[in-house]
Amino acid sequence: MKASRIRGQPWNSGSSVSHQIDFDAHIIQVAGGNNNNEILTVKVIHKDSGAEIISHGTIKFNETGKEFPFPLTKPHMKASQTPQTITLELTKVDGKKFSASTTLSYLPNPRSRQSITRIDSIYGGLQVRTNGPAWETVFPYSFYISGGWLNYDPGNLKRFRDLGFNVLHIVPGGGGMGYDFDQLDAWFEEAEQLGLWIMYDMRHSFQNPEYVRYQVERYKSRKNMLLWYTADEPDGHEIPPSSTSRAYTHIKSLDLYHPISLCLNCQNYHFQAYTAGTDIIMTDTYPVGVNTSFSNKYQ
């Protein structure tokens, strides 16, 4: 089976059209006979254009790694904010058919000169595009930062960068959205000049749709925006499990160009429900200054 580095990620119209979109298929043997040598015909169908065939070929049972490329330059393959339905249809010699569908997010270039972030599904980390078609690989390396520490010494942000950290993740204060936005703008501007990416934290406000809209609209077009951060240990704070999915859907309605992350605390407390509302799952490991006397398991 061939793996794709951008599997499950949006494809942007500014990317090279010479790349292929992989649609993996593993055809298992059908019970009741030896089908290993049987050839199946394959059609890749673009459902949204009236079931037009965009690629075709043949495949054997149990064959893997077979590619059926299709170009994104066809007239009906237009970049859109709406996902497009792609169906893989296989037909046996006796006429029996098998099919599976998925969606392709083929996004138009954003109107502003904002960053575009996608997840590298093989090697981890993120890929970011700011100007032109080239993608830059980013492995986020950072820690939670308080605004008080940044205010304590104007040189702290540069020291942070000089130590090798590449993502600025400021923790909001309590109450409302938790930010002085004029000060936040100044920090983000300095971060851009220093080559730092922004991980925007909405831990206190992600359950308020109006607060979310204000913050996403204010910062989604920043050149150094990397990703959004919604819930901080919602399982440990017993925040409603459905809240992360609601926030996820709302943010995606405003910005399809940056992934969403959250951090969980417990081993398995409504894990599936919480993680349904994120692209990236994080965990707090706290490896520095930990007193292991409180947990014999990790001594």
mmCIF file of C-alpha atoms in Angstrom:
data_model
loop_
_atom_site.group_PDB
_atom_site.id
_atom_site.type_symbol
_atom_site.label_atom_id
_atom_site.label_comp_id
_atom_site.label_asym_id
_atom_site.label_seq_id
_atom_site.Cartn_x
_atom_site.Cartn_y
_atom_site.Cartn_z
ATOM 1 C CA MET A 1 0.000 0.000 0.000
ATOM 2 C CA LYS A 2 1.450 3.351 -0.964
ATOM 3 C CA ALA A 3 1.455 6.018 1.711
ATOM 4 C CA SER A 4 0.878 9.677 1.003
ATOM 5 C CA ARG A 5 2.571 12.450 2.953
ATOM 6 C CA ILE A 6 -0.540 14.611 2.673
ATOM 7 C CA ARG A 7 -3.132 11.891 3.145
ATOM 8 C CA GLY A 8 -6.218 13.447 4.673
ATOM 9 C CA GLN A 9 -4.902 16.961 4.155
ATOM 10 C CA PRO A 10 -6.199 19.677 1.829
ATOM 11 C CA TRP A 11 -4.510 20.073 -1.569
ATOM 12 C CA ASN A 12 -3.919 23.702 -2.466
ATOM 13 C CA SER A 13 -4.345 25.037 -5.969
ATOM 14 C CA GLY A 14 -0.926 26.684 -5.876
ATOM 15 C CA SER A 15 0.765 23.281 -5.531
ATOM 16 C CA SER A 16 2.374 21.644 -8.521
ATOM 17 C CA VAL A 17 -0.230 19.859 -10.628
ATOM 18 C CA SER A 18 2.348 17.212 -11.585
ATOM 19 C CA HIS A 19 1.879 15.540 -8.189
ATOM 20 C CA GLN A 20 -0.495 12.605 -7.840
ATOM 21 C CA ILE A 21 -3.262 12.064 -5.340
ATOM 22 C CA ASP A 22 -3.001 8.494 -4.025
ATOM 23 C CA PHE A 23 -6.214 6.491 -3.556
ATOM 24 C CA ASP A 24 -5.073 3.296 -1.838
ATOM 25 C CA ALA A 25 -6.996 0.054 -2.353
ATOM 26 C CA HIS A 26 -6.281 -3.375 -0.882
ATOM 27 C CA ILE A 27 -8.491 -5.946 -2.631
ATOM 28 C CA ILE A 28 -8.732 -9.049 -0.461
ATOM 29 C CA GLN A 29 -9.540 -12.558 -1.664
ATOM 30 C CA VAL A 30 -13.247 -13.362 -1.847
ATOM 31 C CA ALA A 31 -14.343 -16.480 0.055
ATOM 32 C CA GLY A 32 -15.306 -19.518 -1.991
ATOM 33 C CA GLY A 33 -12.472 -19.802 -4.466
ATOM 34 C CA ASN A 34 -8.984 -18.829 -5.544
ATOM 35 C CA ASN A 35 -9.256 -15.349 -7.044
ATOM 36 C CA ASN A 36 -5.587 -14.406 -6.897
ATOM 37 C CA ASN A 37 -5.199 -14.267 -10.685
ATOM 38 C CA GLU A 38 -8.458 -12.509 -11.424
ATOM 39 C CA ILE A 39 -8.213 -9.061 -12.964
ATOM 40 C CA LEU A 40 -10.591 -6.312 -11.910
ATOM 41 C CA THR A 41 -11.265 -3.174 -13.874
ATOM 42 C CA VAL A 42 -10.889 0.075 -11.962
ATOM 43 C CA LYS A 43 -12.579 3.421 -12.437
ATOM 44 C CA VAL A 44 -11.823 6.550 -10.443
ATOM 45 C CA ILE A 45 -14.939 8.700 -10.619
ATOM 46 C CA HIS A 46 -15.461 12.365 -9.831
ATOM 47 C CA LYS A 47 -18.998 12.250 -8.476
ATOM 48 C CA ASP A 48 -19.564 15.999 -8.324
ATOM 49 C CA SER A 49 -19.181 16.389 -12.091
ATOM 50 C CA GLY A 50 -21.870 13.889 -13.002
ATOM 51 C CA ALA A 51 -19.854 10.699 -12.397
ATOM 52 C CA GLU A 52 -17.097 11.540 -14.872
ATOM 53 C CA ILE A 53 -14.290 8.960 -15.037
ATOM 54 C CA ILE A 54 -11.014 10.734 -14.242
ATOM 55 C CA SER A 55 -8.747 7.664 -14.175
ATOM 56 C CA HIS A 56 -9.011 3.960 -14.976
ATOM 57 C CA GLY A 57 -7.007 0.742 -15.236
ATOM 58 C CA THR A 58 -6.850 -2.807 -13.882
ATOM 59 C CA ILE A 59 -5.725 -4.499 -10.678
ATOM 60 C CA LYS A 60 -5.362 -8.062 -9.341
ATOM 61 C CA PHE A 61 -6.788 -9.395 -6.089
ATOM 62 C CA ASN A 62 -4.332 -8.847 -3.213
ATOM 63 C CA GLU A 63 -2.300 -6.418 -5.308
ATOM 64 C CA THR A 64 -1.061 -3.358 -3.439
ATOM 65 C CA GLY A 65 0.688 -0.152 -4.362
ATOM 66 C CA LYS A 66 -1.177 0.302 -7.639
ATOM 67 C CA GLU A 67 -1.590 3.929 -8.617
ATOM 68 C CA PHE A 68 -4.362 5.490 -10.666
ATOM 69 C CA PRO A 69 -3.274 9.114 -11.077
ATOM 70 C CA PHE A 70 -5.653 11.830 -12.160
ATOM 71 C CA PRO A 71 -4.829 15.429 -13.067
ATOM 72 C CA LEU A 72 -6.165 18.417 -11.191
ATOM 73 C CA THR A 73 -6.162 20.389 -14.435
ATOM 74 C CA LYS A 74 -9.394 18.924 -15.757
ATOM 75 C CA PRO A 75 -12.113 21.589 -16.164
ATOM 76 C CA HIS A 76 -14.356 20.081 -13.486
ATOM 77 C CA MET A 77 -11.525 19.762 -10.915
ATOM 78 C CA LYS A 78 -11.848 23.325 -9.724
ATOM 79 C CA ALA A 79 -10.419 24.557 -6.467
ATOM 80 C CA SER A 80 -13.217 25.076 -3.963
ATOM 81 C CA GLN A 81 -13.912 25.505 -0.272
ATOM 82 C CA THR A 82 -16.294 22.531 -0.570
ATOM 83 C CA PRO A 83 -14.807 18.987 -0.502
ATOM 84 C CA GLN A 84 -15.240 16.989 -3.719
ATOM 85 C CA THR A 85 -16.369 13.359 -3.738
ATOM 86 C CA ILE A 86 -14.053 10.807 -5.364
ATOM 87 C CA THR A 87 -15.242 7.199 -5.795
ATOM 88 C CA LEU A 88 -13.147 4.127 -6.569
ATOM 89 C CA GLU A 89 -15.210 1.502 -8.428
ATOM 90 C CA LEU A 90 -13.935 -2.017 -9.138
ATOM 91 C CA THR A 91 -15.678 -4.577 -11.335
ATOM 92 C CA LYS A 92 -15.088 -8.354 -11.457
ATOM 93 C CA VAL A 93 -15.303 -10.350 -14.666
ATOM 94 C CA ASP A 94 -18.728 -11.634 -13.572
ATOM 95 C CA GLY A 95 -20.000 -8.062 -13.294
ATOM 96 C CA LYS A 96 -19.991 -7.762 -9.506
ATOM 97 C CA LYS A 97 -18.919 -4.315 -8.335
ATOM 98 C CA PHE A 98 -17.113 -2.960 -5.294
ATOM 99 C CA SER A 99 -16.818 0.713 -4.460
ATOM 100 C CA ALA A 100 -15.530 3.109 -1.841
ATOM 101 C CA SER A 101 -15.693 6.883 -1.647
ATOM 102 C CA THR A 102 -13.663 9.606 -0.061
ATOM 103 C CA THR A 103 -13.491 13.372 -0.291
ATOM 104 C CA LEU A 104 -10.788 15.548 -1.779
ATOM 105 C CA SER A 105 -10.260 19.029 -0.377
ATOM 106 C CA TYR A 106 -8.772 21.033 -3.248
ATOM 107 C CA LEU A 107 -8.564 24.542 -1.869
ATOM 108 C CA PRO A 108 -8.125 27.777 -3.788
ATOM 109 C CA ASN A 109 -5.234 30.038 -2.924
ATOM 110 C CA PRO A 110 -6.210 32.396 -0.092
ATOM 111 C CA ARG A 111 -6.826 35.971 -1.133
ATOM 112 C CA SER A 112 -4.346 37.389 1.344
ATOM 113 C CA ARG A 113 -0.671 36.495 1.622
ATOM 114 C CA GLN A 114 -1.352 34.269 4.604
ATOM 115 C CA SER A 115 0.406 31.074 5.516
ATOM 116 C CA ILE A 116 -1.004 27.657 4.632
ATOM 117 C CA THR A 117 -0.257 24.713 6.930
ATOM 118 C CA ARG A 118 -0.720 20.998 6.327
ATOM 119 C CA ILE A 119 0.254 17.925 8.360
ATOM 120 C CA ASP A 120 3.006 15.599 7.148
ATOM 121 C CA SER A 121 1.278 12.238 7.603
ATOM 122 C CA ILE A 122 4.425 10.119 7.182
ATOM 123 C CA TYR A 123 7.302 11.916 8.866
ATOM 124 C CA GLY A 124 5.379 14.011 11.370
ATOM 125 C CA GLY A 125 5.657 17.727 11.794
ATOM 126 C CA LEU A 126 4.029 20.277 9.555
ATOM 127 C CA GLN A 127 4.544 21.716 6.101
ATOM 128 C CA VAL A 128 3.974 25.426 5.585
ATOM 129 C CA ARG A 129 3.671 27.596 2.505
ATOM 130 C CA THR A 130 3.818 31.384 2.600
ATOM 131 C CA ASN A 131 4.918 32.719 -0.782
ATOM 132 C CA GLY A 132 4.913 30.720 -3.999
ATOM 133 C CA PRO A 133 4.436 26.960 -4.470
ATOM 134 C CA ALA A 134 7.306 25.742 -2.233
ATOM 135 C CA TRP A 135 6.523 24.024 1.085
ATOM 136 C CA GLU A 136 8.742 24.423 4.154
ATOM 137 C CA THR A 137 8.945 21.591 6.685
ATOM 138 C CA VAL A 138 8.415 22.715 10.281
ATOM 139 C CA PHE A 139 8.851 20.501 13.329
ATOM 140 C CA PRO A 140 7.221 22.557 16.108
ATOM 141 C CA TYR A 141 9.462 22.941 19.153
ATOM 142 C CA SER A 142 8.263 25.123 21.995
ATOM 143 C CA PHE A 143 6.608 25.384 25.397
ATOM 144 C CA TYR A 144 3.777 27.384 26.958
ATOM 145 C CA ILE A 145 4.777 31.031 27.422
ATOM 146 C CA SER A 146 3.176 33.613 29.711
ATOM 147 C CA GLY A 147 2.706 37.191 28.691
ATOM 148 C CA GLY A 148 4.211 38.216 32.012
ATOM 149 C CA TRP A 149 7.527 36.604 31.046
ATOM 150 C CA LEU A 150 7.529 38.407 27.708
ATOM 151 C CA ASN A 151 6.797 41.722 29.429
ATOM 152 C CA TYR A 152 9.476 41.174 32.063
ATOM 153 C CA ASP A 153 12.283 41.772 29.566
ATOM 154 C CA PRO A 154 11.821 43.014 25.971
ATOM 155 C CA GLY A 155 14.702 40.763 24.927
ATOM 156 C CA ASN A 156 13.075 37.521 26.095
ATOM 157 C CA LEU A 157 11.420 36.698 22.784
ATOM 158 C CA LYS A 158 14.744 36.909 20.942
ATOM 159 C CA ARG A 159 16.431 34.807 23.653
ATOM 160 C CA PHE A 160 13.642 32.268 23.210
ATOM 161 C CA ARG A 161 14.350 32.113 19.461
ATOM 162 C CA ASP A 162 18.117 31.948 19.993
ATOM 163 C CA LEU A 163 17.677 28.858 22.191
ATOM 164 C CA GLY A 164 16.273 27.021 19.164
ATOM 165 C CA PHE A 165 12.539 27.262 19.767
ATOM 166 C CA ASN A 166 10.479 27.990 16.655
ATOM 167 C CA VAL A 167 6.843 28.339 17.806
ATOM 168 C CA LEU A 168 5.356 31.058 20.014
ATOM 169 C CA HIS A 169 2.510 29.667 22.147
ATOM 170 C CA ILE A 170 1.256 32.345 24.536
ATOM 171 C CA VAL A 171 -1.159 31.222 27.267
ATOM 172 C CA PRO A 172 -4.128 33.606 27.622
ATOM 173 C CA GLY A 173 -5.093 35.038 30.979
ATOM 174 C CA GLY A 174 -8.390 34.181 32.587
ATOM 175 C CA GLY A 175 -11.694 35.876 31.764
ATOM 176 C CA GLY A 176 -13.168 36.465 28.309
ATOM 177 C CA MET A 177 -10.637 35.841 25.580
ATOM 178 C CA GLY A 178 -7.790 36.519 27.976
ATOM 179 C CA TYR A 179 -5.661 38.779 25.759
ATOM 180 C CA ASP A 180 -4.633 42.407 25.434
ATOM 181 C CA PHE A 181 -4.895 42.329 21.642
ATOM 182 C CA ASP A 182 -2.777 45.420 21.039
ATOM 183 C CA GLN A 183 0.044 43.821 23.024
ATOM 184 C CA LEU A 184 -0.569 40.482 21.326
ATOM 185 C CA ASP A 185 -0.298 42.104 17.892
ATOM 186 C CA ALA A 186 3.065 43.593 18.874
ATOM 187 C CA TRP A 187 4.385 40.209 20.040
ATOM 188 C CA PHE A 188 3.183 38.517 16.860
ATOM 189 C CA GLU A 189 4.861 41.170 14.721
ATOM 190 C CA GLU A 190 8.136 40.685 16.576
ATOM 191 C CA ALA A 191 7.750 36.917 16.281
ATOM 192 C CA GLU A 192 7.377 37.230 12.504
ATOM 193 C CA GLN A 193 10.540 39.311 12.296
ATOM 194 C CA LEU A 194 12.363 36.658 14.333
ATOM 195 C CA GLY A 195 11.081 33.814 12.143
ATOM 196 C CA LEU A 196 8.790 32.348 14.816
ATOM 197 C CA TRP A 197 5.503 30.620 14.031
ATOM 198 C CA ILE A 198 2.281 31.254 15.976
ATOM 199 C CA MET A 199 0.305 28.578 17.816
ATOM 200 C CA TYR A 200 -2.813 30.481 18.842
ATOM 201 C CA ASP A 201 -4.353 29.451 22.164
ATOM 202 C CA MET A 202 -8.125 29.727 22.787
ATOM 203 C CA ARG A 203 -8.348 27.510 25.867
ATOM 204 C CA HIS A 204 -10.626 29.903 27.792
ATOM 205 C CA SER A 205 -12.803 30.974 24.888
ATOM 206 C CA PHE A 206 -13.142 28.063 22.425
ATOM 207 C CA GLN A 207 -16.665 27.288 23.677
ATOM 208 C CA ASN A 208 -17.900 30.787 22.809
ATOM 209 C CA PRO A 209 -18.627 31.008 19.043
ATOM 210 C CA GLU A 210 -18.434 34.803 18.946
ATOM 211 C CA TYR A 211 -15.078 34.858 20.725
ATOM 212 C CA VAL A 212 -13.773 32.173 18.365
ATOM 213 C CA ARG A 213 -14.942 34.071 15.289
ATOM 214 C CA TYR A 214 -13.305 37.292 16.459
ATOM 215 C CA GLN A 215 -9.939 35.645 17.091
ATOM 216 C CA VAL A 216 -9.854 33.505 13.944
ATOM 217 C CA GLU A 217 -10.837 36.400 11.709
ATOM 218 C CA ARG A 218 -8.252 38.631 13.377
ATOM 219 C CA TYR A 219 -5.286 36.269 13.003
ATOM 220 C CA LYS A 220 -5.948 33.682 10.288
ATOM 221 C CA SER A 221 -4.307 35.869 7.634
ATOM 222 C CA ARG A 222 -1.043 36.338 9.489
ATOM 223 C CA LYS A 223 1.985 35.251 7.505
ATOM 224 C CA ASN A 224 3.419 33.371 10.509
ATOM 225 C CA MET A 225 0.195 31.696 11.691
ATOM 226 C CA LEU A 226 0.879 27.966 12.088
ATOM 227 C CA LEU A 227 -2.098 26.355 13.860
ATOM 228 C CA TRP A 228 -4.937 26.829 16.331
ATOM 229 C CA TYR A 229 -5.081 25.427 19.874
ATOM 230 C CA THR A 230 -8.520 25.016 21.414
ATOM 231 C CA ALA A 231 -8.947 22.849 24.506
ATOM 232 C CA ASP A 232 -6.273 22.513 27.179
ATOM 233 C CA GLU A 233 -6.829 19.266 29.093
ATOM 234 C CA PRO A 234 -10.619 19.361 28.660
ATOM 235 C CA ASP A 235 -10.864 15.820 30.018
ATOM 236 C CA GLY A 236 -9.138 16.801 33.259
ATOM 237 C CA HIS A 237 -11.397 19.833 33.630
ATOM 238 C CA GLU A 238 -14.510 17.824 32.672
ATOM 239 C CA ILE A 239 -15.431 20.186 29.876
ATOM 240 C CA PRO A 240 -18.309 18.733 27.785
ATOM 241 C CA PRO A 241 -16.825 16.182 25.362
ATOM 242 C CA SER A 242 -18.842 17.551 22.441
ATOM 243 C CA SER A 243 -17.382 21.037 22.891
ATOM 244 C CA THR A 244 -14.201 20.285 20.958
ATOM 245 C CA SER A 245 -16.106 19.069 17.900
ATOM 246 C CA ARG A 246 -18.359 22.119 17.929
ATOM 247 C CA ALA A 247 -15.335 24.411 18.089
ATOM 248 C CA TYR A 248 -13.597 22.412 15.355
ATOM 249 C CA THR A 249 -16.550 22.734 12.975
ATOM 250 C CA HIS A 250 -16.859 26.445 13.698
ATOM 251 C CA ILE A 251 -13.156 27.161 13.120
ATOM 252 C CA LYS A 252 -13.116 25.144 9.897
ATOM 253 C CA SER A 253 -16.045 27.212 8.637
ATOM 254 C CA LEU A 254 -13.825 30.273 9.079
ATOM 255 C CA ASP A 255 -10.386 28.926 8.169
ATOM 256 C CA LEU A 256 -9.514 25.780 6.203
ATOM 257 C CA TYR A 257 -5.829 26.636 5.870
ATOM 258 C CA HIS A 258 -4.540 25.894 9.379
ATOM 259 C CA PRO A 259 -4.923 22.705 11.460
ATOM 260 C CA ILE A 260 -6.452 22.578 14.932
ATOM 261 C CA SER A 261 -4.826 21.056 18.011
ATOM 262 C CA LEU A 262 -5.705 20.270 21.617
ATOM 263 C CA CYS A 263 -4.058 18.655 24.624
ATOM 264 C CA LEU A 264 -5.497 15.829 26.732
ATOM 265 C CA ASN A 265 -4.664 14.952 30.315
ATOM 266 C CA CYS A 266 -6.188 11.610 31.285
ATOM 267 C CA GLN A 267 -5.374 8.103 30.097
ATOM 268 C CA ASN A 268 -8.776 7.509 28.528
ATOM 269 C CA TYR A 269 -11.600 9.751 29.664
ATOM 270 C CA HIS A 270 -13.950 10.240 26.698
ATOM 271 C CA PHE A 271 -10.840 10.159 24.504
ATOM 272 C CA GLN A 272 -12.703 9.485 21.268
ATOM 273 C CA ALA A 273 -15.228 12.261 21.819
ATOM 274 C CA TYR A 274 -12.612 14.882 22.660
ATOM 275 C CA THR A 275 -10.236 13.938 19.844
ATOM 276 C CA ALA A 276 -13.044 14.015 17.277
ATOM 277 C CA GLY A 277 -12.603 17.779 17.442
ATOM 278 C CA THR A 278 -8.953 18.085 16.465
ATOM 279 C CA ASP A 279 -6.376 17.455 13.753
ATOM 280 C CA ILE A 280 -3.465 17.134 16.189
ATOM 281 C CA ILE A 281 -3.549 15.442 19.616
ATOM 282 C CA MET A 282 -1.060 16.609 22.232
ATOM 283 C CA THR A 283 -0.214 15.476 25.733
ATOM 284 C CA ASP A 284 1.489 17.088 28.723
ATOM 285 C CA THR A 285 4.565 15.104 29.721
ATOM 286 C CA TYR A 286 6.190 17.619 32.123
ATOM 287 C CA PRO A 287 9.671 16.055 31.969
ATOM 288 C CA VAL A 288 11.442 18.905 33.819
ATOM 289 C CA GLY A 289 11.378 19.312 37.603
ATOM 290 C CA VAL A 290 8.970 16.441 38.217
ATOM 291 C CA ASN A 291 8.767 14.986 41.722
ATOM 292 C CA THR A 292 8.255 11.276 41.046
ATOM 293 C CA SER A 293 7.559 10.505 44.719
ATOM 294 C CA PHE A 294 3.893 11.134 43.962
ATOM 295 C CA SER A 295 3.812 8.345 41.360
ATOM 296 C CA ASN A 296 5.654 5.117 42.013
ATOM 297 C CA LYS A 297 4.800 3.946 38.517
ATOM 298 C CA TYR A 298 7.120 6.484 36.907
ATOM 299 C CA GLN A 299 10.071 6.366 39.319
#
